[in-house]
Amino acid sequence: MSLDDLPSSVRPISVEEADRSVRRVDRPSSYRDKVTRAEELRLQLADEIVRGGLKPGTALDETDIARRFGVSRTPVREALRQLVASGLVEARAHRGAVVAQPSIERLTGMFEAMAELEALCAGLAAERMAPAERHRLEAVHEELRLLSYAGNPERFHEVNERFHNAIYAGSQNGYIAEITLATRVRVQPFRRAQFRNLGRLAKSHAEHDRVVVAILRGDRTGAAAAMRAHIELVRDEYELYAVSV
């Protein structure tokens, strides 16, 4: 069954309305401008590390990075702190930050936690999402369908985060949403990298479709199982990417 087979109970809203309306659970809007640059730096540095542009053991000097990107040291410091949490950077005494290589055990642990937390959010969302929230989720899902044909992994990643945010918010449990997002921030560099695999965007959308169908049917068990399987496949896709670079 696909989304097309499901009945609609309220007026569909546009993708633009969904983009404005999906409640962000990752940070208060008043804080957004302050952290945006740090987030951008984190993603840029994480991409370079995951792609092998910055090798393990490479020193990451805050002043040099700030000069390179034309920013102050404050967002650089915050970006490095978040990369330490991901295991991509290690803080060493007397050496500052250096590029690290997360162990298989750490990656396995992060992805296992991510799969269970996202499954929990999806299951709760199946039971608790209001009709308007369900239509917002459908709208973002449709946007991802169109982007899956465009072949732009960076843009797909951005909208993918909105998709997952909508499910976290739909769980109607702010504490679980907060924990889930904190874990996603740590796993994010690896999730982002796997979108570069050939054909991955279309596969990701198909996996999302199973999650959305279950949520719209109010199937808590099915939504949780579909989301857990999705994150497990994300982990597999990252491993395929890692051996290719």
PDB file of C-alpha atoms in Angstrom:
ATOM      1  CA  MET A   1       0.000   0.000   0.000  1.00  0.00           C
ATOM      2  CA  SER A   2       1.172   3.514  -0.782  1.00  0.00           C
ATOM      3  CA  LEU A   3       0.075   6.945   0.348  1.00  0.00           C
ATOM      4  CA  ASP A   4      -2.210   7.205  -2.648  1.00  0.00           C
ATOM      5  CA  ASP A   5      -4.339   4.371  -1.248  1.00  0.00           C
ATOM      6  CA  LEU A   6      -5.120   6.184   1.992  1.00  0.00           C
ATOM      7  CA  PRO A   7      -8.154   8.475   2.478  1.00  0.00           C
ATOM      8  CA  SER A   8      -7.741  12.133   3.347  1.00  0.00           C
ATOM      9  CA  SER A   9      -9.805  13.436   6.265  1.00  0.00           C
ATOM     10  CA  VAL A  10      -8.883  17.128   6.208  1.00  0.00           C
ATOM     11  CA  ARG A  11      -7.848  19.723   3.645  1.00  0.00           C
ATOM     12  CA  PRO A  12      -4.316  19.049   2.323  1.00  0.00           C
ATOM     13  CA  ILE A  13      -1.862  21.876   2.819  1.00  0.00           C
ATOM     14  CA  SER A  14       0.950  22.977   0.574  1.00  0.00           C
ATOM     15  CA  VAL A  15       4.609  22.161   1.010  1.00  0.00           C
ATOM     16  CA  GLU A  16       5.237  25.847   1.752  1.00  0.00           C
ATOM     17  CA  GLU A  17       2.662  25.786   4.561  1.00  0.00           C
ATOM     18  CA  ALA A  18       4.189  22.619   5.943  1.00  0.00           C
ATOM     19  CA  ASP A  19       7.662  24.153   5.930  1.00  0.00           C
ATOM     20  CA  ARG A  20       6.381  27.077   7.992  1.00  0.00           C
ATOM     21  CA  SER A  21       4.191  25.019  10.250  1.00  0.00           C
ATOM     22  CA  VAL A  22       6.211  21.956  11.304  1.00  0.00           C
ATOM     23  CA  ARG A  23       7.134  22.617  14.895  1.00  0.00           C
ATOM     24  CA  ARG A  24      10.885  22.549  15.424  1.00  0.00           C
ATOM     25  CA  VAL A  25      11.863  20.399  18.372  1.00  0.00           C
ATOM     26  CA  ASP A  26      15.587  20.868  17.952  1.00  0.00           C
ATOM     27  CA  ARG A  27      15.897  24.472  19.174  1.00  0.00           C
ATOM     28  CA  PRO A  28      13.823  27.534  20.066  1.00  0.00           C
ATOM     29  CA  SER A  29      13.345  29.893  17.119  1.00  0.00           C
ATOM     30  CA  SER A  30      14.877  32.784  19.060  1.00  0.00           C
ATOM     31  CA  TYR A  31      18.111  30.801  19.319  1.00  0.00           C
ATOM     32  CA  ARG A  32      18.232  29.776  15.656  1.00  0.00           C
ATOM     33  CA  ASP A  33      20.315  32.622  14.238  1.00  0.00           C
ATOM     34  CA  LYS A  34      22.868  32.291  17.010  1.00  0.00           C
ATOM     35  CA  VAL A  35      23.641  28.629  16.324  1.00  0.00           C
ATOM     36  CA  THR A  36      23.211  28.477  12.570  1.00  0.00           C
ATOM     37  CA  ARG A  37      26.837  29.278  11.739  1.00  0.00           C
ATOM     38  CA  ALA A  38      28.117  26.687  14.208  1.00  0.00           C
ATOM     39  CA  GLU A  39      25.839  24.101  12.622  1.00  0.00           C
ATOM     40  CA  GLU A  40      27.053  24.986   9.147  1.00  0.00           C
ATOM     41  CA  LEU A  41      30.666  24.681  10.276  1.00  0.00           C
ATOM     42  CA  ARG A  42      29.940  21.350  11.926  1.00  0.00           C
ATOM     43  CA  LEU A  43      28.432  19.971   8.726  1.00  0.00           C
ATOM     44  CA  GLN A  44      31.257  21.293   6.546  1.00  0.00           C
ATOM     45  CA  LEU A  45      33.977  19.922   8.793  1.00  0.00           C
ATOM     46  CA  ALA A  46      32.131  16.635   9.244  1.00  0.00           C
ATOM     47  CA  ASP A  47      31.845  16.226   5.463  1.00  0.00           C
ATOM     48  CA  GLU A  48      35.579  16.788   5.051  1.00  0.00           C
ATOM     49  CA  ILE A  49      36.356  14.234   7.755  1.00  0.00           C
ATOM     50  CA  VAL A  50      33.926  11.595   6.490  1.00  0.00           C
ATOM     51  CA  ARG A  51      35.138  12.050   2.908  1.00  0.00           C
ATOM     52  CA  GLY A  52      38.756  11.646   4.008  1.00  0.00           C
ATOM     53  CA  GLY A  53      39.797  15.222   3.279  1.00  0.00           C
ATOM     54  CA  LEU A  54      40.854  15.594   6.911  1.00  0.00           C
ATOM     55  CA  LYS A  55      42.744  12.488   8.006  1.00  0.00           C
ATOM     56  CA  PRO A  56      42.717  10.999  11.526  1.00  0.00           C
ATOM     57  CA  GLY A  57      45.304  12.740  13.687  1.00  0.00           C
ATOM     58  CA  THR A  58      45.048  16.064  11.835  1.00  0.00           C
ATOM     59  CA  ALA A  59      45.120  18.996  14.276  1.00  0.00           C
ATOM     60  CA  LEU A  60      42.100  21.316  14.149  1.00  0.00           C
ATOM     61  CA  ASP A  61      43.234  24.740  15.256  1.00  0.00           C
ATOM     62  CA  GLU A  62      40.361  27.060  16.193  1.00  0.00           C
ATOM     63  CA  THR A  63      42.143  30.181  14.937  1.00  0.00           C
ATOM     64  CA  ASP A  64      43.024  28.611  11.585  1.00  0.00           C
ATOM     65  CA  ILE A  65      39.478  27.343  11.063  1.00  0.00           C
ATOM     66  CA  ALA A  66      37.983  30.703  12.029  1.00  0.00           C
ATOM     67  CA  ARG A  67      40.262  32.470   9.541  1.00  0.00           C
ATOM     68  CA  ARG A  68      39.485  29.956   6.797  1.00  0.00           C
ATOM     69  CA  PHE A  69      35.713  30.381   7.114  1.00  0.00           C
ATOM     70  CA  GLY A  70      35.757  34.064   8.029  1.00  0.00           C
ATOM     71  CA  VAL A  71      34.060  33.679  11.415  1.00  0.00           C
ATOM     72  CA  SER A  72      34.885  34.236  15.051  1.00  0.00           C
ATOM     73  CA  ARG A  73      36.237  31.423  17.213  1.00  0.00           C
ATOM     74  CA  THR A  74      32.921  31.043  19.072  1.00  0.00           C
ATOM     75  CA  PRO A  75      31.022  29.072  16.379  1.00  0.00           C
ATOM     76  CA  VAL A  76      34.200  27.107  15.638  1.00  0.00           C
ATOM     77  CA  ARG A  77      34.461  26.073  19.269  1.00  0.00           C
ATOM     78  CA  GLU A  78      30.806  24.987  19.326  1.00  0.00           C
ATOM     79  CA  ALA A  79      31.162  23.052  16.051  1.00  0.00           C
ATOM     80  CA  LEU A  80      34.201  21.185  17.369  1.00  0.00           C
ATOM     81  CA  ARG A  81      32.398  20.401  20.624  1.00  0.00           C
ATOM     82  CA  GLN A  82      29.568  18.786  18.663  1.00  0.00           C
ATOM     83  CA  LEU A  83      32.011  16.846  16.482  1.00  0.00           C
ATOM     84  CA  VAL A  84      33.626  15.457  19.623  1.00  0.00           C
ATOM     85  CA  ALA A  85      30.194  14.120  20.607  1.00  0.00           C
ATOM     86  CA  SER A  86      29.962  12.380  17.201  1.00  0.00           C
ATOM     87  CA  GLY A  87      33.354  10.744  17.678  1.00  0.00           C
ATOM     88  CA  LEU A  88      34.788  12.492  14.611  1.00  0.00           C
ATOM     89  CA  VAL A  89      37.001  14.763  16.692  1.00  0.00           C
ATOM     90  CA  GLU A  90      38.973  14.065  19.838  1.00  0.00           C
ATOM     91  CA  ALA A  91      39.975  16.686  22.402  1.00  0.00           C
ATOM     92  CA  ARG A  92      43.521  15.987  23.586  1.00  0.00           C
ATOM     93  CA  ALA A  93      45.399  17.645  26.402  1.00  0.00           C
ATOM     94  CA  HIS A  94      48.055  20.063  25.157  1.00  0.00           C
ATOM     95  CA  ARG A  95      47.154  19.307  21.512  1.00  0.00           C
ATOM     96  CA  GLY A  96      43.651  20.730  21.262  1.00  0.00           C
ATOM     97  CA  ALA A  97      41.223  19.085  18.874  1.00  0.00           C
ATOM     98  CA  VAL A  98      42.352  16.444  16.394  1.00  0.00           C
ATOM     99  CA  VAL A  99      40.481  14.412  13.792  1.00  0.00           C
ATOM    100  CA  ALA A 100      39.487  11.007  15.160  1.00  0.00           C
ATOM    101  CA  GLN A 101      38.033   7.848  13.696  1.00  0.00           C
ATOM    102  CA  PRO A 102      35.033   6.536  15.638  1.00  0.00           C
ATOM    103  CA  SER A 103      35.263   2.882  16.569  1.00  0.00           C
ATOM    104  CA  ILE A 104      32.894   0.298  15.126  1.00  0.00           C
ATOM    105  CA  GLU A 105      31.537  -0.226  18.636  1.00  0.00           C
ATOM    106  CA  ARG A 106      30.715   3.469  19.043  1.00  0.00           C
ATOM    107  CA  LEU A 107      29.022   3.702  15.645  1.00  0.00           C
ATOM    108  CA  THR A 108      27.029   0.564  16.342  1.00  0.00           C
ATOM    109  CA  GLY A 109      25.919   1.940  19.696  1.00  0.00           C
ATOM    110  CA  MET A 110      24.872   5.300  18.259  1.00  0.00           C
ATOM    111  CA  PHE A 111      22.874   3.741  15.419  1.00  0.00           C
ATOM    112  CA  GLU A 112      21.192   1.237  17.741  1.00  0.00           C
ATOM    113  CA  ALA A 113      20.110   4.057  20.049  1.00  0.00           C
ATOM    114  CA  MET A 114      18.989   6.136  17.070  1.00  0.00           C
ATOM    115  CA  ALA A 115      16.892   3.298  15.661  1.00  0.00           C
ATOM    116  CA  GLU A 116      15.090   2.663  18.941  1.00  0.00           C
ATOM    117  CA  LEU A 117      14.444   6.335  19.694  1.00  0.00           C
ATOM    118  CA  GLU A 118      13.139   7.082  16.212  1.00  0.00           C
ATOM    119  CA  ALA A 119      10.985   3.946  16.325  1.00  0.00           C
ATOM    120  CA  LEU A 120       9.514   5.128  19.621  1.00  0.00           C
ATOM    121  CA  CYS A 121       8.719   8.570  18.149  1.00  0.00           C
ATOM    122  CA  ALA A 122       7.113   7.037  15.051  1.00  0.00           C
ATOM    123  CA  GLY A 123       4.975   4.688  17.114  1.00  0.00           C
ATOM    124  CA  LEU A 124       3.747   7.473  19.371  1.00  0.00           C
ATOM    125  CA  ALA A 125       3.111   9.711  16.359  1.00  0.00           C
ATOM    126  CA  ALA A 126       0.896   7.013  14.840  1.00  0.00           C
ATOM    127  CA  GLU A 127      -1.323   7.224  17.896  1.00  0.00           C
ATOM    128  CA  ARG A 128      -1.115  10.911  18.719  1.00  0.00           C
ATOM    129  CA  MET A 129      -0.614  13.017  15.595  1.00  0.00           C
ATOM    130  CA  ALA A 130      -3.475  15.438  14.928  1.00  0.00           C
ATOM    131  CA  PRO A 131      -5.007  15.427  11.406  1.00  0.00           C
ATOM    132  CA  ALA A 132      -3.290  18.705  10.472  1.00  0.00           C
ATOM    133  CA  GLU A 133       0.089  17.309  11.601  1.00  0.00           C
ATOM    134  CA  ARG A 134      -0.458  14.227   9.468  1.00  0.00           C
ATOM    135  CA  HIS A 135      -1.050  16.396   6.405  1.00  0.00           C
ATOM    136  CA  ARG A 136       2.099  18.372   7.139  1.00  0.00           C
ATOM    137  CA  LEU A 137       4.028  15.113   7.261  1.00  0.00           C
ATOM    138  CA  GLU A 138       2.500  14.083   3.918  1.00  0.00           C
ATOM    139  CA  ALA A 139       3.501  17.431   2.402  1.00  0.00           C
ATOM    140  CA  VAL A 140       7.132  17.120   3.484  1.00  0.00           C
ATOM    141  CA  HIS A 141       7.153  13.515   2.312  1.00  0.00           C
ATOM    142  CA  GLU A 142       5.926  14.651  -1.104  1.00  0.00           C
ATOM    143  CA  GLU A 143       8.655  17.276  -1.268  1.00  0.00           C
ATOM    144  CA  LEU A 144      11.219  14.541  -0.608  1.00  0.00           C
ATOM    145  CA  ARG A 145       9.696  12.475  -3.427  1.00  0.00           C
ATOM    146  CA  LEU A 146      10.315  15.312  -5.863  1.00  0.00           C
ATOM    147  CA  LEU A 147      13.824  15.862  -4.513  1.00  0.00           C
ATOM    148  CA  SER A 148      14.628  12.176  -4.902  1.00  0.00           C
ATOM    149  CA  TYR A 149      14.441  12.745  -8.673  1.00  0.00           C
ATOM    150  CA  ALA A 150      16.571  15.894  -8.546  1.00  0.00           C
ATOM    151  CA  GLY A 151      19.704  14.147  -7.293  1.00  0.00           C
ATOM    152  CA  ASN A 152      20.669  16.863  -4.802  1.00  0.00           C
ATOM    153  CA  PRO A 153      21.801  15.088  -1.598  1.00  0.00           C
ATOM    154  CA  GLU A 154      22.422  18.329   0.321  1.00  0.00           C
ATOM    155  CA  ARG A 155      18.901  19.649  -0.241  1.00  0.00           C
ATOM    156  CA  PHE A 156      17.419  16.196   0.372  1.00  0.00           C
ATOM    157  CA  HIS A 157      19.262  16.085   3.706  1.00  0.00           C
ATOM    158  CA  GLU A 158      17.784  19.440   4.742  1.00  0.00           C
ATOM    159  CA  VAL A 159      14.208  18.417   3.985  1.00  0.00           C
ATOM    160  CA  ASN A 160      14.827  14.960   5.458  1.00  0.00           C
ATOM    161  CA  GLU A 161      15.545  16.643   8.785  1.00  0.00           C
ATOM    162  CA  ARG A 162      12.172  18.412   8.584  1.00  0.00           C
ATOM    163  CA  PHE A 163      10.528  15.060   7.893  1.00  0.00           C
ATOM    164  CA  HIS A 164      12.016  13.484  11.005  1.00  0.00           C
ATOM    165  CA  ASN A 165      11.356  16.633  13.067  1.00  0.00           C
ATOM    166  CA  ALA A 166       7.675  16.366  12.157  1.00  0.00           C
ATOM    167  CA  ILE A 167       7.584  12.816  13.505  1.00  0.00           C
ATOM    168  CA  TYR A 168       9.414  13.789  16.705  1.00  0.00           C
ATOM    169  CA  ALA A 169       6.907  16.599  17.248  1.00  0.00           C
ATOM    170  CA  GLY A 170       4.035  14.255  16.425  1.00  0.00           C
ATOM    171  CA  SER A 171       5.027  11.999  19.296  1.00  0.00           C
ATOM    172  CA  GLN A 172       3.587  14.702  21.590  1.00  0.00           C
ATOM    173  CA  ASN A 173       6.368  13.958  24.073  1.00  0.00           C
ATOM    174  CA  GLY A 174       8.845  16.804  24.237  1.00  0.00           C
ATOM    175  CA  TYR A 175      11.298  14.935  26.444  1.00  0.00           C
ATOM    176  CA  ILE A 176      11.580  11.962  24.099  1.00  0.00           C
ATOM    177  CA  ALA A 177      11.816  14.349  21.127  1.00  0.00           C
ATOM    178  CA  GLU A 178      14.661  16.199  22.841  1.00  0.00           C
ATOM    179  CA  ILE A 179      16.610  13.008  23.547  1.00  0.00           C
ATOM    180  CA  THR A 180      16.030  11.763  20.005  1.00  0.00           C
ATOM    181  CA  LEU A 181      17.287  14.986  18.482  1.00  0.00           C
ATOM    182  CA  ALA A 182      20.374  15.047  20.712  1.00  0.00           C
ATOM    183  CA  THR A 183      21.229  11.558  19.472  1.00  0.00           C
ATOM    184  CA  ARG A 184      20.560  12.521  15.860  1.00  0.00           C
ATOM    185  CA  VAL A 185      23.024  15.414  16.113  1.00  0.00           C
ATOM    186  CA  ARG A 186      25.727  12.898  16.998  1.00  0.00           C
ATOM    187  CA  VAL A 187      24.797  10.490  14.211  1.00  0.00           C
ATOM    188  CA  GLN A 188      24.064  13.231  11.655  1.00  0.00           C
ATOM    189  CA  PRO A 189      27.445  13.260   9.837  1.00  0.00           C
ATOM    190  CA  PHE A 190      27.079   9.580   9.010  1.00  0.00           C
ATOM    191  CA  ARG A 191      23.411   9.865   8.038  1.00  0.00           C
ATOM    192  CA  ARG A 192      24.241  12.798   5.778  1.00  0.00           C
ATOM    193  CA  ALA A 193      27.113  10.966   4.051  1.00  0.00           C
ATOM    194  CA  GLN A 194      25.000   7.986   2.940  1.00  0.00           C
ATOM    195  CA  PHE A 195      22.825  10.208   0.752  1.00  0.00           C
ATOM    196  CA  ARG A 196      25.736  10.329  -1.722  1.00  0.00           C
ATOM    197  CA  ASN A 197      25.334   6.647  -2.541  1.00  0.00           C
ATOM    198  CA  LEU A 198      23.937   6.001  -5.997  1.00  0.00           C
ATOM    199  CA  GLY A 199      20.176   5.578  -5.850  1.00  0.00           C
ATOM    200  CA  ARG A 200      20.013   6.256  -2.123  1.00  0.00           C
ATOM    201  CA  LEU A 201      17.576   9.178  -2.309  1.00  0.00           C
ATOM    202  CA  ALA A 202      14.874   7.077  -3.959  1.00  0.00           C
ATOM    203  CA  LYS A 203      15.465   4.209  -1.529  1.00  0.00           C
ATOM    204  CA  SER A 204      15.223   6.560   1.438  1.00  0.00           C
ATOM    205  CA  HIS A 205      11.930   7.944   0.182  1.00  0.00           C
ATOM    206  CA  ALA A 206      10.542   4.422  -0.241  1.00  0.00           C
ATOM    207  CA  GLU A 207      11.553   3.606   3.335  1.00  0.00           C
ATOM    208  CA  HIS A 208       9.887   6.808   4.525  1.00  0.00           C
ATOM    209  CA  ASP A 209       6.738   5.832   2.642  1.00  0.00           C
ATOM    210  CA  ARG A 210       6.328   2.726   4.777  1.00  0.00           C
ATOM    211  CA  VAL A 211       6.696   4.847   7.916  1.00  0.00           C
ATOM    212  CA  VAL A 212       4.190   7.454   6.736  1.00  0.00           C
ATOM    213  CA  VAL A 213       1.607   4.896   5.650  1.00  0.00           C
ATOM    214  CA  ALA A 214       1.740   3.242   9.067  1.00  0.00           C
ATOM    215  CA  ILE A 215       1.456   6.578  10.866  1.00  0.00           C
ATOM    216  CA  LEU A 216      -1.528   7.641   8.782  1.00  0.00           C
ATOM    217  CA  ARG A 217      -3.215   4.314   9.511  1.00  0.00           C
ATOM    218  CA  GLY A 218      -2.637   4.765  13.237  1.00  0.00           C
ATOM    219  CA  ASP A 219      -0.536   1.595  13.288  1.00  0.00           C
ATOM    220  CA  ARG A 220       1.849   2.101  16.197  1.00  0.00           C
ATOM    221  CA  THR A 221       3.599  -1.265  15.860  1.00  0.00           C
ATOM    222  CA  GLY A 222       3.959  -0.932  12.092  1.00  0.00           C
ATOM    223  CA  ALA A 223       5.263   2.641  12.273  1.00  0.00           C
ATOM    224  CA  ALA A 224       7.866   1.710  14.876  1.00  0.00           C
ATOM    225  CA  ALA A 225       9.002  -1.338  12.893  1.00  0.00           C
ATOM    226  CA  ALA A 226       9.222   0.629   9.638  1.00  0.00           C
ATOM    227  CA  MET A 227      11.252   3.404  11.250  1.00  0.00           C
ATOM    228  CA  ARG A 228      13.577   0.972  12.987  1.00  0.00           C
ATOM    229  CA  ALA A 229      14.204  -0.811   9.686  1.00  0.00           C
ATOM    230  CA  HIS A 230      14.818   2.549   7.989  1.00  0.00           C
ATOM    231  CA  ILE A 231      17.540   3.563  10.459  1.00  0.00           C
ATOM    232  CA  GLU A 232      19.147   0.128  10.232  1.00  0.00           C
ATOM    233  CA  LEU A 233      19.330   0.565   6.452  1.00  0.00           C
ATOM    234  CA  VAL A 234      20.798   4.043   6.925  1.00  0.00           C
ATOM    235  CA  ARG A 235      23.578   2.434   8.945  1.00  0.00           C
ATOM    236  CA  ASP A 236      24.163  -0.152   6.185  1.00  0.00           C
ATOM    237  CA  GLU A 237      24.252   2.570   3.536  1.00  0.00           C
ATOM    238  CA  TYR A 238      26.800   4.576   5.548  1.00  0.00           C
ATOM    239  CA  GLU A 239      29.049   1.518   5.745  1.00  0.00           C
ATOM    240  CA  LEU A 240      28.834   1.161   1.957  1.00  0.00           C
ATOM    241  CA  TYR A 241      29.768   4.828   1.587  1.00  0.00           C
ATOM    242  CA  ALA A 242      32.653   4.566   4.056  1.00  0.00           C
ATOM    243  CA  VAL A 243      34.384   1.781   2.113  1.00  0.00           C
ATOM    244  CA  SER A 244      34.006   3.728  -1.144  1.00  0.00           C
ATOM    245  CA  VAL A 245      35.930   6.858  -0.068  1.00  0.00           C
TER     246      VAL A 245
END
